[in-house]
Amino acid sequence: MSKNLIIVESPAKAKTIQKFIGKEYTVISSKGHVRDLPMKDLGIDVSKNFLPQYEILSDKKKLIADIKKLVNDSDVVWLATDDDREGEAISWHLMEAAGIPEDKTKRIVFHEITKAAIDNALAAPRTLDIDLVNAQQARRILDRLVGFELSPILWRKVRPKLSAGRVQSVAVKLIVERERAINQFKTTSAYRVVAQFVADGQTFDAELNTRFDTKEAAYDFLEHCKNVTFVVDAVEKSPTKKSPAPPFTTSTLQQEAARKLGFSVSKTMIIAQQLYEAGYITYMRTDSVNLSSFALAAAKEEIVNLYGEEYSKTRKYTTKSLGAQEAHEAIRPTSMANHTVPGDTFAKRLYELIWKRTLASQMSDAKIEKTTIKVPVSGRSEKFVATGEVVLFQGFLKVYTESHDEEDEEVKGWLPPVKAGNELTAKEIKAVQKFAQPPARYTEASLVKKLEELGIGRPSTYAPTISTILKREYVAKVNRQGEEREFIQLILSKNNIKEEVKKEKFGYEKDKIVPTDIGLVVNEYLQDNFDSIMDYSFTAKVEKEFDEIAEGRIQWQEMLRSFYNNFHESIEKAITYSTKATGERMLGQDPKTNENVYAKLGKFGPMVQIGENYEDKKPRYARLKPGQSIESITLEEALDLFKLPRSVGQFEDKEITVGIGRFGAYIKFDGKYVSVPKTEEPTEISYERCVELIEQKRRQDVERAPREIGELDGKVITAAVGRFGPYLKYDDKNYTLEKGTMIADMTLEQAVEVIQNSKTKNVLVSFPENPDLKVMNGRYGAYITNGTDNFKIPKGTVAENLTLEECLQIVASTAPTAKRKTYRKASK
C-alpha cells in the first residue's frame, strides 16, 4: 500500500489522475457526497444554533469503513475534491465521517485534470477552507428548513405530495409571470413598407423609417408614391468592428449549447462533467471568464499556426455576473492543440463548441464596413433607408459566431455603389401587414440567463433547479405547431396598387417552458402568503449572503437566524389564517341552467364545475383537455367539455362512445380504448371516423401480436412488438429489429440471421487471449461482459480504447463479492 492516499469524488476523475502520478500515490473515489441530513427528519436542531445532524449515507457506510482502513495505512491523505463550495464540503464530510486526522491531511485543488495541474497542486497544498464549507452548510440547511416547513403547508392548503423550494419557487414565478404577460398581450398590426429600388441595373431593398397603423394610411402613402421621383439624399459609410464573446462560463455554455446543439441544461452539464473528468476541459462549474497565462499563450500559438499573426489578439476578460463565486478559470480545453476528442457524437460536439469559443475569444476583431443609403419621399417627412454590411476582415468570425435567443432582422450585405443625387427607379413598393409579437416564452437557456441576471442561484444550481421544477410538474416543456392567419399586403407596381390577402404561420414553438395549472396555483398561494420568499431581490440577497459566508465576512448561523425568524413567523400565520387554494375562476353561467361555471384545481387535477356544492344537489364536473388551463379557458370551451363522453352510435351491435381522459381523447368500444389523434376534436369526430380508427387499431393489434417463428438449437424464437418497437426473443434475450419491420412477415431464416449477427454487431473490443471477455455496446451505453455477468464502465472512459488489463481491473472492482478473488488473480 502506498503511503499517499488521494481522495476525489468521482471514479472517472480518479482514473484520469492515476494515469498522471506515480505508484507512490493511490487514488480512490468517494462517489459523491458521503454524509447528508437525514431523509425523513428535519435533521437540524434550531434551538442549538442550527446544529445539523448529519448521517452517513446508507450506500456509503462500507465505503467509509474501507477509507478508514486506507487512511490508517497512509502517511498523508490528499483531499482533491472539486475546487468549489460543494467540493470543499465533500472533503470536510470525508474528514468527519472517516475520522481523518487534520495533521495528516492536505487539501489540493486544480481546475483541470492534467499532469502539470496535478503536479502543481501537489506542490502547493493548503488547509481545508472552513468558510467555503460553512457557505455550503448554510445553503443546505436553509433549503432544508424552507422545504421541510413549507411543503406540509402546500399539502394542506393546495394538494397532497407537493413540495416547495427557495430557488425553484422563484424560477416558477418567472415562468408564470411571462405566461400571464403573453395571455394579456393584445395583438396589434402595422404596415411595414419596403421599396425595391434599381440603380444602374442593380436592385436593392430599402425600408421606410416609419410604419402605418392602418391599411388606409399605407394605401394613401403608396398613392402618393405614384408621382414621386426618388433621389438619393445621402450615402454614409462607416467602419465598425465586432468583438468576440468571452470564453464560456457555466450559464453561457448552457445557453449556447441549447441554441446551437439543442441540448437541455442538464444534458450539457452531464457531458461537460464527463469531458472534465476525462481531462479534456477545465472545471465546468464557474462564473469566471478569466483565462490563465498558460491558456492565453496556448490559444495564441494555435491561432498563429492556423490562421496567421493578424488573426491573434490576446484579451483578458473580467467577470461581470452578480455575486461571482470562487476564482476559477473560464471553461476551456486543457490543450488547444486538441481540436476534437474521442467519445460519442454529443461529447465531440460540445467539446468543439468549447474549443471554438475559447479560440475565438483570443482572436482579432472582425472589421466591417457599414453602408447606409437614405432616400427621401418628396412631399412627405418619411425616408427609405437601406443598410448593408460588408466584412472587410473576418477576424474571429472565421471560427465562431455567437447565437442569440431572439435573432435580429437580417442585415443585407452588399449595396450598389450609388452617390448622393443619383436618381433611383422604384421597381416595386410593398406595404405588408405585420403583427406585434407577444413576449417569448422561456427556453431552458433563456431561463438560465434570466436567473443569472437577477443574481438568483449559482453555476452549480441552474441545472438542478430547472430539472426539479420540470420533474415536479410545476412547469412543462411544450411544442406548438402554430396556427395560420391572414395578412394583407399592398403592392405598388407600374403605377398600380394591388391588394392581396396572404396566409402565414405564427406561434410555432419548440421546447418552450409553460406553467402547469398546479404550478399556477402553488405560485399564487406562495405569493399571497410568503412574499419575501418569492421576492427576486430577497432571493438574490440570500445568495449574496452565502458569498459573504464563503469569504469569511459574516457568520453562517447568524445569517440563518436572521432568515429563519421571519420565515417561521410566516409559516405560523399561513397555518392559522390562509385558506385552501384552488385557483378557482368563475367563467360565467351555463345558459341552460343559469348555474355558475368555474374552472379550478381539483383533487385529481384541473377541472370545470357547473353548479354549487349543496347537500341536496351536487355540481357536475369535467376534466380539462391537454393544453387547456384553468387560467385561460373560456366559458364556451368549458361548456364543450360537458358534451363528453358522448355516444356516437352503434357498430357491430355495440355502442361507440367518445370521451376524454388523463392522456387525451379516446374512443371506447367493446370494452377497449382507441386513442383519438391530437389533431382531431373529440366533440366533432364523426361515426365513420370512429369506425375507421377502431378497425385500424384491430389491424395493428393483429400485426403486433407475438408469434412463434420457429426454433434454433432447440429453443423457440418469438417475434413481438414492444414499447420500443419490434424485437425477437430467444434464449431469454431480446434482439431489436429495425423500425418498421413487420413481424407477421418475418421468416425463420431472417430471424436466425438477426440473432447470429447481433452476437458480433455490438462487440466493441474482444481479446483473443480471453475470448469470454468483451466490451459491448448496449442500449444504455458500453459495458464489459465475461460471458456470465455484465459490468458497468466508469463515466468518462473511452470504451473502444480499453485494454485487457483495464477490463480485468474493472471486473475485479465491480463483480459480485463471491467472484472478486478469481478476477483479481486473473488481473495479476
Coordinates of C-alpha atoms in Angstrom, one line a residue, residues 81-284:
T81 CA -12.4 17.1 -4.4
D82 CA -13.6 19.9 -6.7
D83 CA -12.5 23.5 -6.1
D84 CA -15.8 25.0 -5.1
R85 CA -18.1 25.0 -2.0
E86 CA -19.6 21.6 -2.8
G87 CA -16.2 20.1 -3.2
E88 CA -14.9 21.7 -0.1
A89 CA -17.9 20.3 1.8
I90 CA -17.3 16.8 0.5
S91 CA -13.7 16.9 1.8
W92 CA -14.9 18.1 5.2
H93 CA -17.5 15.4 5.4
L94 CA -14.9 12.8 4.5
M95 CA -12.7 14.0 7.3
E96 CA -15.5 13.9 9.8
A97 CA -17.1 10.6 8.7
A98 CA -13.8 8.7 8.2
G99 CA -12.1 10.4 11.2
I100 CA -9.1 11.6 9.1
P101 CA -6.7 13.4 11.4
E102 CA -6.1 17.0 10.5
D103 CA -2.3 16.7 10.9
K104 CA -2.1 14.1 8.1
T105 CA -4.5 15.8 5.8
K106 CA -3.6 18.1 2.9
R107 CA -6.1 19.9 0.6
I108 CA -5.2 20.3 -3.0
V109 CA -7.2 21.9 -5.8
F110 CA -7.0 22.2 -9.6
H111 CA -9.2 23.5 -12.3
E112 CA -8.2 20.9 -14.9
I113 CA -7.1 17.3 -14.8
T114 CA -3.7 17.4 -16.5
K115 CA -0.3 16.2 -15.3
A116 CA 1.0 19.8 -14.9
A117 CA -2.1 20.8 -12.9
I118 CA -1.8 17.8 -10.6
D119 CA 1.9 18.3 -10.1
N120 CA 1.4 22.0 -9.3
A121 CA -1.4 21.1 -6.8
L122 CA 0.7 18.5 -5.0
A123 CA 3.5 21.0 -4.7
A124 CA 1.2 23.7 -3.2
P125 CA -1.3 22.1 -0.8
R126 CA -3.4 24.1 1.6
T127 CA -5.6 23.5 4.6
L128 CA -9.4 23.0 4.4
D129 CA -11.3 26.3 3.9
I130 CA -14.0 26.1 6.6
D131 CA -15.6 29.3 5.2
L132 CA -16.4 27.6 2.0
V133 CA -17.7 24.6 3.9
N134 CA -19.9 26.9 6.0
A135 CA -21.3 28.6 2.9
Q136 CA -22.4 25.1 1.6
Q137 CA -23.8 24.1 5.0
A138 CA -25.8 27.4 5.2
R139 CA -27.3 26.8 1.8
R140 CA -28.1 23.1 2.6
I141 CA -29.6 23.9 6.0
L142 CA -31.6 26.9 4.8
D143 CA -33.0 25.0 1.8
R144 CA -33.9 22.1 4.1
L145 CA -35.7 24.4 6.5
V146 CA -37.7 26.0 3.7
G147 CA -38.6 22.7 2.1
F148 CA -39.4 20.9 5.4
E149 CA -41.7 23.6 6.8
L150 CA -43.2 24.9 3.6
S151 CA -44.1 21.6 1.9
P152 CA -46.6 20.4 4.5
I153 CA -48.4 23.6 4.2
L154 CA -48.8 23.1 0.5
W155 CA -50.1 19.6 1.3
R156 CA -52.9 21.1 3.5
K157 CA -53.7 24.2 1.6
V158 CA -53.2 23.1 -2.1
R159 CA -52.8 19.4 -2.7
P160 CA -51.0 16.4 -1.1
K161 CA -47.5 15.4 -2.0
L162 CA -46.4 18.9 -3.2
S163 CA -43.1 20.4 -2.4
A164 CA -41.5 23.9 -2.4
G165 CA -38.0 25.2 -2.6
R166 CA -36.4 28.6 -2.2
V167 CA -34.9 28.9 -5.7
Q168 CA -37.3 26.7 -7.6
S169 CA -40.3 28.7 -6.4
V170 CA -38.8 31.9 -7.8
A171 CA -38.0 30.2 -11.1
V172 CA -41.6 29.1 -11.4
K173 CA -42.7 32.6 -10.6
L174 CA -40.7 33.9 -13.6
I175 CA -42.4 31.4 -15.9
V176 CA -45.9 32.3 -14.5
E177 CA -45.3 36.0 -14.9
R178 CA -44.2 35.5 -18.5
E179 CA -47.2 33.3 -19.3
R180 CA -49.6 36.0 -17.9
A181 CA -47.8 38.7 -19.9
I182 CA -48.4 36.6 -23.0
N183 CA -52.1 36.0 -22.1
Q184 CA -52.7 39.7 -21.5
F185 CA -50.9 40.7 -24.7
K186 CA -53.2 42.4 -27.2
T187 CA -52.1 41.7 -30.8
T188 CA -51.9 44.8 -33.0
S189 CA -50.7 45.2 -36.5
A190 CA -48.9 47.9 -38.6
Y191 CA -47.9 48.1 -42.2
R192 CA -44.1 47.8 -42.9
V193 CA -43.2 49.4 -46.2
V194 CA -40.2 48.2 -48.3
A195 CA -39.2 49.6 -51.7
Q196 CA -37.2 47.7 -54.3
F197 CA -35.0 50.3 -56.0
V198 CA -33.0 49.9 -59.1
A199 CA -29.7 51.8 -59.6
D200 CA -27.7 51.1 -62.8
G201 CA -29.4 47.8 -63.4
Q202 CA -28.8 46.6 -59.8
T203 CA -31.6 46.2 -57.3
F204 CA -31.6 46.7 -53.5
D205 CA -34.2 46.9 -50.8
A206 CA -34.8 49.9 -48.5
E207 CA -37.3 50.1 -45.6
L208 CA -39.4 53.1 -44.7
N209 CA -38.4 54.6 -41.4
T210 CA -41.9 54.5 -40.1
R211 CA -44.9 52.1 -40.0
F212 CA -48.5 52.8 -40.7
D213 CA -51.2 51.8 -38.2
T214 CA -54.0 51.3 -40.8
K215 CA -54.4 49.9 -44.2
E216 CA -55.8 53.3 -45.3
A217 CA -52.7 55.2 -44.2
A218 CA -50.5 52.7 -46.0
Y219 CA -52.7 53.0 -49.2
D220 CA -52.5 56.8 -49.1
F221 CA -48.7 56.6 -48.8
L222 CA -48.5 54.3 -51.8
E223 CA -50.9 56.5 -53.8
H224 CA -48.5 59.5 -53.1
C225 CA -45.5 57.5 -54.3
K226 CA -47.0 57.1 -57.7
N227 CA -45.8 60.5 -58.7
V228 CA -42.6 60.7 -56.7
T229 CA -39.1 60.8 -58.3
F230 CA -36.8 59.1 -55.8
V231 CA -33.3 60.7 -55.4
V232 CA -30.6 59.5 -53.1
D233 CA -30.2 62.1 -50.3
A234 CA -27.1 60.7 -48.5
V235 CA -24.8 57.7 -48.6
E236 CA -22.9 57.1 -45.3
K237 CA -20.1 54.7 -45.0
S238 CA -18.7 54.0 -41.6
P239 CA -16.1 51.5 -40.5
T240 CA -17.1 49.4 -37.5
K241 CA -16.0 46.2 -35.8
K242 CA -17.3 43.2 -33.9
S243 CA -15.6 41.7 -31.0
P244 CA -15.7 38.1 -29.9
A245 CA -17.7 36.9 -26.9
P246 CA -15.7 35.9 -23.8
P247 CA -15.0 32.2 -23.2
F248 CA -17.7 30.1 -21.6
T249 CA -19.0 30.3 -18.0
T250 CA -21.4 27.6 -16.9
S251 CA -24.5 29.7 -17.8
T252 CA -23.2 30.8 -21.2
L253 CA -22.2 27.3 -22.1
Q254 CA -25.7 26.1 -21.1
Q255 CA -27.3 28.8 -23.2
E256 CA -25.1 28.3 -26.3
A257 CA -25.3 24.5 -26.2
A258 CA -29.1 24.9 -26.2
R259 CA -29.2 27.3 -29.1
K260 CA -26.5 25.6 -31.3
L261 CA -26.7 21.9 -30.3
G262 CA -30.3 21.6 -29.0
F263 CA -29.0 20.3 -25.6
S264 CA -31.0 20.6 -22.4
V265 CA -29.3 22.3 -19.5
S266 CA -28.9 19.0 -17.6
K267 CA -27.5 17.2 -20.7
T268 CA -24.9 19.9 -21.2
M269 CA -23.7 19.6 -17.6
I270 CA -23.5 15.8 -17.7
I271 CA -21.4 15.8 -20.9
A272 CA -19.3 18.7 -19.6
Q273 CA -18.6 16.8 -16.4
Q274 CA -17.5 13.7 -18.4
L275 CA -15.2 15.9 -20.5
Y276 CA -13.7 17.4 -17.3
E277 CA -13.2 14.1 -15.6
A278 CA -11.5 12.7 -18.7
G279 CA -9.1 15.6 -18.6
Y280 CA -10.3 17.4 -21.8
I281 CA -11.7 20.6 -20.3
T282 CA -11.3 22.8 -17.2
Y283 CA -13.8 22.7 -14.4
M284 CA -17.3 23.2 -15.7

